[in-house]
Short mmCIF file of C-alpha atoms in Angstrom, two decimals:
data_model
loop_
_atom_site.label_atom_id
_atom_site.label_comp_id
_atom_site.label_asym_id
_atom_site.label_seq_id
_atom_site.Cartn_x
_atom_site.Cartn_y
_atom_site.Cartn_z
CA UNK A 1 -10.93 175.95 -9.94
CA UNK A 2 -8.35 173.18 -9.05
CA UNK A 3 -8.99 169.37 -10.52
CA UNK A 4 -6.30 166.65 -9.03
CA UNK A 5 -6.96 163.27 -10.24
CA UNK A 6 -3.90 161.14 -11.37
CA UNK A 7 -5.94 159.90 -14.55
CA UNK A 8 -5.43 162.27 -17.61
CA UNK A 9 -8.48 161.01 -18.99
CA UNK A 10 -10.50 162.26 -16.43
CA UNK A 11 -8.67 165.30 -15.73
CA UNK A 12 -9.35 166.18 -19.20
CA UNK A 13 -12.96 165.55 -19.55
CA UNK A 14 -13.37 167.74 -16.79
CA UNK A 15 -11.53 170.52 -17.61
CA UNK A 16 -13.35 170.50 -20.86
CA UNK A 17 -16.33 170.05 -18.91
CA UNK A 18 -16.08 173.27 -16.69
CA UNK A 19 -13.97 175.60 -18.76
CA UNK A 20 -17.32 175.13 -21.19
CA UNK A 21 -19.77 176.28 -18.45
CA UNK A 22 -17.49 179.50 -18.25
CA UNK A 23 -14.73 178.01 -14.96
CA UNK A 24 -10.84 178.79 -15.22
CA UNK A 25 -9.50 175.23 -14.70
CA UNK A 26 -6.43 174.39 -13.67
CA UNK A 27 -4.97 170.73 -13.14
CA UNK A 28 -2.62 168.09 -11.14
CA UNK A 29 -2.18 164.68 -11.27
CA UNK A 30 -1.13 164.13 -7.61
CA UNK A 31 -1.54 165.71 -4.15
CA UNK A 32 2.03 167.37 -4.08
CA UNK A 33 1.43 169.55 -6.92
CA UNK A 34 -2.14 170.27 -5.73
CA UNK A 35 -0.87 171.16 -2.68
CA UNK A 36 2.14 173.36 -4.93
CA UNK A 37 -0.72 174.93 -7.39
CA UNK A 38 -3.21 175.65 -4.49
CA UNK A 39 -0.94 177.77 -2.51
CA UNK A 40 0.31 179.93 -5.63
CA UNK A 41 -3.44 180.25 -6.91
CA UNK A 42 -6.27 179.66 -4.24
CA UNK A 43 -8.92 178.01 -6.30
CA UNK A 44 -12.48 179.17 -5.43
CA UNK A 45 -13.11 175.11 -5.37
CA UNK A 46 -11.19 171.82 -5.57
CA UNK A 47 -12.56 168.45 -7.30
CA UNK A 48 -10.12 165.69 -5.49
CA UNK A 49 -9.46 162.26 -6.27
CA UNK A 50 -9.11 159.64 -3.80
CA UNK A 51 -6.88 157.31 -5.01
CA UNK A 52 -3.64 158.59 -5.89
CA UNK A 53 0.07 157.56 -5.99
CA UNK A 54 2.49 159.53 -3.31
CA UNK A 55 -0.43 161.71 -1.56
CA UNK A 56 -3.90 160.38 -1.98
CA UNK A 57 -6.52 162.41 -1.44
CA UNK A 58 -7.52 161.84 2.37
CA UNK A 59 -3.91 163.46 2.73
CA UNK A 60 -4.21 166.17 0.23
CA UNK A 61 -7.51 167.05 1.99
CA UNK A 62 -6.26 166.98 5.39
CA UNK A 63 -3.55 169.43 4.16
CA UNK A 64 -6.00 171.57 2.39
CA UNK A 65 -8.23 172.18 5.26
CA UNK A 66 -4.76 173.36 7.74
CA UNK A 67 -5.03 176.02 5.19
CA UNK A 68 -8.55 177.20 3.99
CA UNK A 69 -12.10 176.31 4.22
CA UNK A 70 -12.40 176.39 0.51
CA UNK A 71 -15.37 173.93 -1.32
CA UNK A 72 -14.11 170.69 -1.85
CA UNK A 73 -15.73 167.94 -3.98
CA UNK A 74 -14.38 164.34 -3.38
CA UNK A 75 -14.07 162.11 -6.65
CA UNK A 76 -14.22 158.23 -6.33
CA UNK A 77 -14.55 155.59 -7.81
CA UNK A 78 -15.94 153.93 -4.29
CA UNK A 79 -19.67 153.64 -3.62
CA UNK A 80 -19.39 152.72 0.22
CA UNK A 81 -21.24 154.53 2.66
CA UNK A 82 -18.20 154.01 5.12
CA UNK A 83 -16.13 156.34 2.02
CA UNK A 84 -18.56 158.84 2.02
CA UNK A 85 -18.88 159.06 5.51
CA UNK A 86 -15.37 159.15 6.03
CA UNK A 87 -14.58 161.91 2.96
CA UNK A 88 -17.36 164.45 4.88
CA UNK A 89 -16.33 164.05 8.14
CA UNK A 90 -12.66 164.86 6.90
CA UNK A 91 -13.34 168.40 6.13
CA UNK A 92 -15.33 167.73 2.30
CA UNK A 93 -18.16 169.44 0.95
CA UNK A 94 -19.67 167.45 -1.23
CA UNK A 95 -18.49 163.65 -2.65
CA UNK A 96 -19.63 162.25 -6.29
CA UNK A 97 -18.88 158.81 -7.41
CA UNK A 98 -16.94 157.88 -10.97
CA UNK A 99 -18.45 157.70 -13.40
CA UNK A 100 -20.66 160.66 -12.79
CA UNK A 101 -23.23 162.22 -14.35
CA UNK A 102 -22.23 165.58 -16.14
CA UNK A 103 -25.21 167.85 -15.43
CA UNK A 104 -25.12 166.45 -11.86
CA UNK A 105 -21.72 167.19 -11.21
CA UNK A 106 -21.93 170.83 -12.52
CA UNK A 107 -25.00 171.46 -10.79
CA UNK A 108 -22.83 170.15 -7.63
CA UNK A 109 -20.15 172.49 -8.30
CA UNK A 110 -22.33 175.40 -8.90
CA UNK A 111 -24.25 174.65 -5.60
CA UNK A 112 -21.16 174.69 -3.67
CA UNK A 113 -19.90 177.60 -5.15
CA UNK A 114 -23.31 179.61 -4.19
CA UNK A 115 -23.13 178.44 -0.32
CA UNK A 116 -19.63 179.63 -0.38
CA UNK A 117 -20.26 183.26 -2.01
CA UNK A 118 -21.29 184.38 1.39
CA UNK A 119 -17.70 184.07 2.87
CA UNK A 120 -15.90 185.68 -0.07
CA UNK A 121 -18.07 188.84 0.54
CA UNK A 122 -16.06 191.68 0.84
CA UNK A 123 -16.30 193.09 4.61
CA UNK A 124 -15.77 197.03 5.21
CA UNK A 125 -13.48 196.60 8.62
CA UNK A 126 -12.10 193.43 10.34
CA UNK A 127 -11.57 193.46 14.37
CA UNK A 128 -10.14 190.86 16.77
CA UNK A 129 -8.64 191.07 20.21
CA UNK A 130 -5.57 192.85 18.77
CA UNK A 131 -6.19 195.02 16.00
CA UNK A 132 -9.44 196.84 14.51
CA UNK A 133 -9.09 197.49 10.57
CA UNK A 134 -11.15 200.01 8.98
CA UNK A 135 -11.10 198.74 4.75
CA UNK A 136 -12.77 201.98 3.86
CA UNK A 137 -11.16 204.56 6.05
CA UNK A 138 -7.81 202.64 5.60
CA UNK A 139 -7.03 202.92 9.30
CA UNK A 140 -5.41 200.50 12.07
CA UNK A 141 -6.02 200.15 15.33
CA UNK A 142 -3.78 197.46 18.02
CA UNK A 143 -5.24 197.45 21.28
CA UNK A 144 -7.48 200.55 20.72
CA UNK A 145 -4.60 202.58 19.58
CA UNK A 146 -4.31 203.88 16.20
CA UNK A 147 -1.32 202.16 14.13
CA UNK A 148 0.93 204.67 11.69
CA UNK A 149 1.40 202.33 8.74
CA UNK A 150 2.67 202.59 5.21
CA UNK A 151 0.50 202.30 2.32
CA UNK A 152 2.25 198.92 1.68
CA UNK A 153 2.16 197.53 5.29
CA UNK A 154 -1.34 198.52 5.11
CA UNK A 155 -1.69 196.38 2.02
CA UNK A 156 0.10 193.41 3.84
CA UNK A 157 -1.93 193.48 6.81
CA UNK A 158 -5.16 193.84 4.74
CA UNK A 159 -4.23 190.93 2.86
CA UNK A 160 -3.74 188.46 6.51
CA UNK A 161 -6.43 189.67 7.60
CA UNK A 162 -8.70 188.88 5.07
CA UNK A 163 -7.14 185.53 4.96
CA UNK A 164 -7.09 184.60 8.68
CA UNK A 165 -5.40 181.05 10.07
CA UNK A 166 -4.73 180.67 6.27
CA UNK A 167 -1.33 180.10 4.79
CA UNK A 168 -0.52 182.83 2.50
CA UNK A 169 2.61 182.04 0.18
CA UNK A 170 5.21 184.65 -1.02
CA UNK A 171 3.37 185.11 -4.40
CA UNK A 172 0.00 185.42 -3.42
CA UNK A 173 1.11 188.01 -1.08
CA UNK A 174 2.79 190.07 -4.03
CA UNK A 175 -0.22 189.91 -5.81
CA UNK A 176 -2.33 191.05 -2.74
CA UNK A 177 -0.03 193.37 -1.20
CA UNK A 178 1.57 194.56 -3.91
CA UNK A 179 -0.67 194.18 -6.86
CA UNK A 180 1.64 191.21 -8.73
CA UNK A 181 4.22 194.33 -9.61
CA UNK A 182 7.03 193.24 -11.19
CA UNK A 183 9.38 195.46 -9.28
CA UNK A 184 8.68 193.53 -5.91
CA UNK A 185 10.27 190.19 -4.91
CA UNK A 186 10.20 187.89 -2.35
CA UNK A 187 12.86 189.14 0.09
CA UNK A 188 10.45 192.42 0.12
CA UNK A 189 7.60 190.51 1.33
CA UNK A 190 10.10 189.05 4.38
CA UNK A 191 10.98 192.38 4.93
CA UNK A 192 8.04 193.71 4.99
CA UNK A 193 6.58 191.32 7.60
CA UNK A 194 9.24 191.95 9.82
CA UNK A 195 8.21 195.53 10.00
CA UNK A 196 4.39 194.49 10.66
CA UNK A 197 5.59 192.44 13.26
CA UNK A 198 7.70 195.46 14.69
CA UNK A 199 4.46 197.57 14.98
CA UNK A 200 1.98 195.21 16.09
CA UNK A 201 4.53 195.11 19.37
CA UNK A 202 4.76 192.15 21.71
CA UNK A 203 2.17 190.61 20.01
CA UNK A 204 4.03 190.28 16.25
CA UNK A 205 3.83 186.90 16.68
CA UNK A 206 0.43 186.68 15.64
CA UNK A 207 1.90 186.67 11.94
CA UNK A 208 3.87 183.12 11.83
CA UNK A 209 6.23 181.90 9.40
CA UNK A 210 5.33 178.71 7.92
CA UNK A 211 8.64 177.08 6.57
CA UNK A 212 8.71 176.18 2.87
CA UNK A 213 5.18 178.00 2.18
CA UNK A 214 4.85 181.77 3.34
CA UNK A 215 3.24 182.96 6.26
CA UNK A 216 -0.29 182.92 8.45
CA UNK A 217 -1.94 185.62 10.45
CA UNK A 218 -3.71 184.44 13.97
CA UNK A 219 -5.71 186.11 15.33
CA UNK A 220 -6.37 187.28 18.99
CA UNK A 221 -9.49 185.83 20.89
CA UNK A 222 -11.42 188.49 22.52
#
């Protein structure tokens, strides 16, 4: 779980707040670090704050939702409808104004976290209009035919896949792919794209580089 707020008093309350009903918190002061922290760890929520020097949190939420449709819980010290309005129809989940009440916020968080479960459910095989991907058998289809790859390219592909139109940066794909081994490193994961892209043929593309944070797997309308 991610908290960004740029006041350490609050940060701090919370952390204390959820690591006590059992959460691994981390923290950020601003939207550039969020932005930094959520691409290395992928939080299974974010609580944002608004108002914030460099990124606020309308930016830092835009951002966020380029990248995943994780739960996000807007924190504000504004009680205008127009706010709320404007924080929900930006892509957030829920929105609680400072100061809050503590049971109500975790029962916020833990209701967000339940409507969410559902998408973090572990599928057995993944299809689009390019490949077909069997989780249990371990198997790859593009275009109906079946793909020879290596136990790691497997791994890589598995990991977009279960990620799709999501950025996915160097080290969460060496965890994924790779199982966070210390003997892989980051030009391994370039390399290793490049020979996806070689065996998924014309269509490669579908995996694109995002400059400065990793890569993104599209996938193919039917």
């Amino acid at each position: 779980m991610l908290v960004v707020d740029d006041d350490e008093d609050i940060r701090l309350l919370l952390h204390e707040l959820l690591r006590r009903a059992g959460f691994e918190v981390h923290e950020e002061s601003n939207g550039l670090a969020a932005l930094r922290t959520f691409h290395a760890l992928r939080p299974d929520l974010v609580l944002l704050d608004v108002a914030m020097p460099e990124m606020d949190g309308w930016q830092t939420l835009e951002r966020i939702r380029e990248l995943s449709d994780v739960p996000v819980l807007m924190l504000t010290a504004k009680d205008a409808e127009a706010d709320r309005v404007r924080g929900l129809r930006a892509g957030a989940d829920d929105y609680v104004t400072k100061p809050f009440a503590r049971e109500e916020l975790l029962a916020r968080v833990d209701a967000l976290l339940r409507r969410a479960s559902p998408r973090n459910a572990e599928p057995g095989a993944y299809s689009d209009g390019l490949l077909e991907v069997d989780f249990v058998q371990r198997t790859v289809s593009v275009h109906g035919r079946e793909a020879a790859l290596t136990p790691l390219e497997y791994n890589l592909l598995a990991a977009f896949v279960r990620h799709p139109n999501q950025v996915l940066g160097h080290d969460q794909l060496l965890e994924l792919a790779w199982g966070g081994s210390g003997e892989a490193s980051r030009d391994q994961v370039k390399l290793y794209v490049g020979y996806l892209r070689k065996k998924l043929g014309a269509e490669g593309e579908v995996i694109e580089t995002v400059r400065g944070f990793g890569y993104r797997y599209r996938p193919v309308r039917r």
